[in-house]
Amino acid sequence: IKTIVPVGAASSGCVLATAIDGYCLGYYVAVPRECTAAANVEWHEAAMKLLTPVTVGAQDVMRIWDRAAAGAR
């Protein structure tokens, strides 16, 4: 495993913590912005601001996974 893609409904908690831990452990981190949320909009926006360097579109992730799957066949 070289890449982690943290997603979920706790962007200001689990998603943020997982992204930081993964980065510190040397993983490539990609957080699809459309696949995260939080109970509090302000917390979500703050977390996403912190995650800006590793934030990607969900379509980007799907495109990469599709290419990888096609190459694995």
Short mmCIF file of N, CA and C in Angstrom, two decimals:
data_model
loop_
_atom_site.label_atom_id
_atom_site.label_comp_id
_atom_site.label_asym_id
_atom_site.label_seq_id
_atom_site.Cartn_x
_atom_site.Cartn_y
_atom_site.Cartn_z
N ILE A 1 0.87 -1.18 0.00
CA ILE A 1 0.00 0.00 0.00
C ILE A 1 0.90 1.23 0.00
N LYS A 2 0.66 2.09 -0.98
CA LYS A 2 1.44 3.32 -1.11
C LYS A 2 0.58 4.57 -0.95
N THR A 3 -0.74 4.40 -1.15
CA THR A 3 -1.66 5.53 -1.16
C THR A 3 -2.83 5.26 -0.23
N ILE A 4 -3.26 6.30 0.49
CA ILE A 4 -4.49 6.19 1.27
C ILE A 4 -5.46 7.27 0.78
N VAL A 5 -6.74 6.93 0.82
CA VAL A 5 -7.81 7.84 0.37
C VAL A 5 -8.83 7.92 1.50
N PRO A 6 -8.56 8.79 2.50
CA PRO A 6 -9.51 8.90 3.61
C PRO A 6 -10.78 9.64 3.19
N VAL A 7 -11.92 9.05 3.52
CA VAL A 7 -13.22 9.65 3.24
C VAL A 7 -14.12 9.44 4.45
N GLY A 8 -15.22 10.18 4.53
CA GLY A 8 -16.16 9.94 5.61
C GLY A 8 -16.91 11.17 6.06
N ALA A 9 -17.73 10.96 7.08
CA ALA A 9 -18.62 12.01 7.59
C ALA A 9 -18.03 12.74 8.79
N ALA A 10 -16.75 12.61 9.00
CA ALA A 10 -16.08 13.33 10.09
C ALA A 10 -14.79 13.94 9.57
N SER A 11 -14.95 14.87 8.61
CA SER A 11 -13.77 15.47 7.99
C SER A 11 -12.87 16.18 8.99
N SER A 12 -13.46 16.73 10.03
CA SER A 12 -12.66 17.45 11.02
C SER A 12 -12.11 16.53 12.10
N GLY A 13 -12.42 15.26 12.01
CA GLY A 13 -11.93 14.29 12.99
C GLY A 13 -11.15 13.19 12.31
N CYS A 14 -11.82 12.10 12.01
CA CYS A 14 -11.17 10.91 11.47
C CYS A 14 -10.48 11.14 10.14
N VAL A 15 -11.13 11.84 9.23
CA VAL A 15 -10.53 12.07 7.91
C VAL A 15 -9.26 12.89 8.05
N LEU A 16 -9.31 13.98 8.79
CA LEU A 16 -8.15 14.83 9.00
C LEU A 16 -7.04 14.06 9.71
N ALA A 17 -7.36 13.35 10.77
CA ALA A 17 -6.35 12.61 11.53
C ALA A 17 -5.71 11.51 10.67
N THR A 18 -6.52 10.81 9.89
CA THR A 18 -5.99 9.76 9.03
C THR A 18 -5.07 10.34 7.96
N ALA A 19 -5.47 11.46 7.38
CA ALA A 19 -4.64 12.10 6.35
C ALA A 19 -3.30 12.55 6.94
N ILE A 20 -3.33 13.15 8.11
CA ILE A 20 -2.09 13.61 8.75
C ILE A 20 -1.21 12.42 9.11
N ASP A 21 -1.78 11.40 9.73
CA ASP A 21 -1.00 10.21 10.09
C ASP A 21 -0.40 9.56 8.85
N GLY A 22 -1.21 9.41 7.81
CA GLY A 22 -0.71 8.79 6.58
C GLY A 22 0.44 9.58 5.98
N TYR A 23 0.30 10.89 5.93
CA TYR A 23 1.36 11.74 5.40
C TYR A 23 2.64 11.59 6.22
N CYS A 24 2.49 11.63 7.54
CA CYS A 24 3.66 11.51 8.42
C CYS A 24 4.35 10.14 8.31
N LEU A 25 3.58 9.13 7.92
CA LEU A 25 4.13 7.79 7.77
C LEU A 25 4.65 7.52 6.35
N GLY A 26 4.58 8.54 5.49
CA GLY A 26 5.16 8.42 4.16
C GLY A 26 4.22 7.93 3.07
N TYR A 27 2.93 7.88 3.34
CA TYR A 27 1.97 7.48 2.31
C TYR A 27 1.60 8.67 1.44
N TYR A 28 1.23 8.39 0.19
CA TYR A 28 0.64 9.41 -0.65
C TYR A 28 -0.81 9.52 -0.20
N VAL A 29 -1.28 10.73 0.05
CA VAL A 29 -2.63 10.95 0.58
C VAL A 29 -3.45 11.72 -0.44
N ALA A 30 -4.65 11.23 -0.73
CA ALA A 30 -5.58 11.92 -1.62
C ALA A 30 -6.95 11.92 -0.96
N VAL A 31 -7.46 13.10 -0.64
CA VAL A 31 -8.77 13.23 0.00
C VAL A 31 -9.76 13.77 -1.03
N PRO A 32 -10.69 12.94 -1.51
CA PRO A 32 -11.68 13.42 -2.47
C PRO A 32 -12.70 14.34 -1.78
N ARG A 33 -12.71 15.59 -2.19
CA ARG A 33 -13.53 16.60 -1.51
C ARG A 33 -15.01 16.25 -1.48
N GLU A 34 -15.51 15.58 -2.52
CA GLU A 34 -16.94 15.25 -2.58
C GLU A 34 -17.31 14.08 -1.67
N CYS A 35 -16.32 13.45 -1.08
CA CYS A 35 -16.57 12.25 -0.26
C CYS A 35 -16.31 12.50 1.21
N THR A 36 -16.38 13.77 1.62
CA THR A 36 -16.18 14.12 3.02
C THR A 36 -17.30 15.04 3.48
N ALA A 37 -17.54 15.03 4.77
CA ALA A 37 -18.56 15.89 5.36
C ALA A 37 -18.29 16.00 6.85
N ALA A 38 -19.06 16.83 7.52
CA ALA A 38 -18.98 16.95 8.98
C ALA A 38 -20.32 17.47 9.48
N ALA A 39 -20.58 17.23 10.74
CA ALA A 39 -21.83 17.69 11.35
C ALA A 39 -21.87 19.21 11.44
N ASN A 40 -20.71 19.83 11.49
CA ASN A 40 -20.60 21.27 11.63
C ASN A 40 -19.92 21.83 10.38
N VAL A 41 -20.57 22.71 9.66
CA VAL A 41 -20.04 23.26 8.41
C VAL A 41 -18.73 23.99 8.63
N GLU A 42 -18.63 24.76 9.70
CA GLU A 42 -17.40 25.51 9.95
C GLU A 42 -16.22 24.57 10.20
N TRP A 43 -16.45 23.49 10.94
CA TRP A 43 -15.38 22.52 11.19
C TRP A 43 -14.96 21.84 9.90
N HIS A 44 -15.95 21.50 9.07
CA HIS A 44 -15.66 20.87 7.78
C HIS A 44 -14.80 21.79 6.92
N GLU A 45 -15.21 23.05 6.83
CA GLU A 45 -14.46 24.00 6.02
C GLU A 45 -13.04 24.20 6.54
N ALA A 46 -12.88 24.23 7.86
CA ALA A 46 -11.54 24.37 8.45
C ALA A 46 -10.69 23.15 8.14
N ALA A 47 -11.27 21.96 8.25
CA ALA A 47 -10.52 20.74 7.94
C ALA A 47 -10.12 20.71 6.48
N MET A 48 -11.04 21.07 5.59
CA MET A 48 -10.73 21.04 4.17
C MET A 48 -9.67 22.07 3.81
N LYS A 49 -9.65 23.18 4.53
CA LYS A 49 -8.59 24.18 4.29
C LYS A 49 -7.23 23.59 4.66
N LEU A 50 -7.18 22.87 5.79
CA LEU A 50 -5.93 22.22 6.19
C LEU A 50 -5.52 21.13 5.21
N LEU A 51 -6.51 20.48 4.62
CA LEU A 51 -6.25 19.37 3.70
C LEU A 51 -6.05 19.80 2.25
N THR A 52 -6.09 21.09 1.98
CA THR A 52 -6.00 21.59 0.61
C THR A 52 -4.85 20.96 -0.20
N PRO A 53 -3.65 20.81 0.36
CA PRO A 53 -2.56 20.24 -0.46
C PRO A 53 -2.81 18.81 -0.92
N VAL A 54 -3.69 18.08 -0.25
CA VAL A 54 -3.93 16.68 -0.62
C VAL A 54 -5.37 16.45 -1.10
N THR A 55 -6.11 17.53 -1.34
CA THR A 55 -7.49 17.40 -1.77
C THR A 55 -7.56 17.24 -3.29
N VAL A 56 -8.36 16.27 -3.71
CA VAL A 56 -8.55 15.98 -5.14
C VAL A 56 -10.04 15.83 -5.41
N GLY A 57 -10.39 15.74 -6.66
CA GLY A 57 -11.78 15.46 -7.03
C GLY A 57 -12.02 13.95 -7.02
N ALA A 58 -13.22 13.56 -6.68
CA ALA A 58 -13.56 12.13 -6.66
C ALA A 58 -13.40 11.53 -8.04
N GLN A 59 -13.71 12.28 -9.08
CA GLN A 59 -13.56 11.79 -10.45
C GLN A 59 -12.11 11.49 -10.78
N ASP A 60 -11.18 12.28 -10.22
CA ASP A 60 -9.75 12.02 -10.42
C ASP A 60 -9.36 10.67 -9.84
N VAL A 61 -9.84 10.40 -8.64
CA VAL A 61 -9.55 9.12 -7.99
C VAL A 61 -10.12 7.97 -8.81
N MET A 62 -11.36 8.10 -9.24
CA MET A 62 -11.99 7.04 -10.02
C MET A 62 -11.25 6.79 -11.34
N ARG A 63 -10.81 7.85 -11.99
CA ARG A 63 -10.08 7.72 -13.25
C ARG A 63 -8.77 6.95 -13.04
N ILE A 64 -8.06 7.27 -11.98
CA ILE A 64 -6.80 6.58 -11.67
C ILE A 64 -7.06 5.12 -11.35
N TRP A 65 -8.09 4.84 -10.54
CA TRP A 65 -8.42 3.46 -10.19
C TRP A 65 -8.85 2.67 -11.42
N ASP A 66 -9.61 3.30 -12.31
CA ASP A 66 -10.03 2.62 -13.54
C ASP A 66 -8.82 2.25 -14.39
N ARG A 67 -7.88 3.17 -14.53
CA ARG A 67 -6.66 2.88 -15.32
C ARG A 67 -5.86 1.76 -14.68
N ALA A 68 -5.74 1.80 -13.37
CA ALA A 68 -4.98 0.76 -12.66
C ALA A 68 -5.65 -0.59 -12.82
N ALA A 69 -6.98 -0.62 -12.74
CA ALA A 69 -7.71 -1.89 -12.89
C ALA A 69 -7.55 -2.43 -14.31
N ALA A 70 -7.59 -1.55 -15.30
CA ALA A 70 -7.44 -1.98 -16.69
C ALA A 70 -6.04 -2.54 -16.93
N GLY A 71 -5.05 -1.94 -16.30
CA GLY A 71 -3.67 -2.41 -16.46
C GLY A 71 -3.41 -3.73 -15.74
N ALA A 72 -4.22 -4.02 -14.74
CA ALA A 72 -4.03 -5.25 -13.94
C ALA A 72 -4.65 -6.46 -14.62
N ARG A 73 -5.45 -6.23 -15.64
CA ARG A 73 -6.13 -7.36 -16.31
C ARG A 73 -5.22 -8.10 -17.24
#
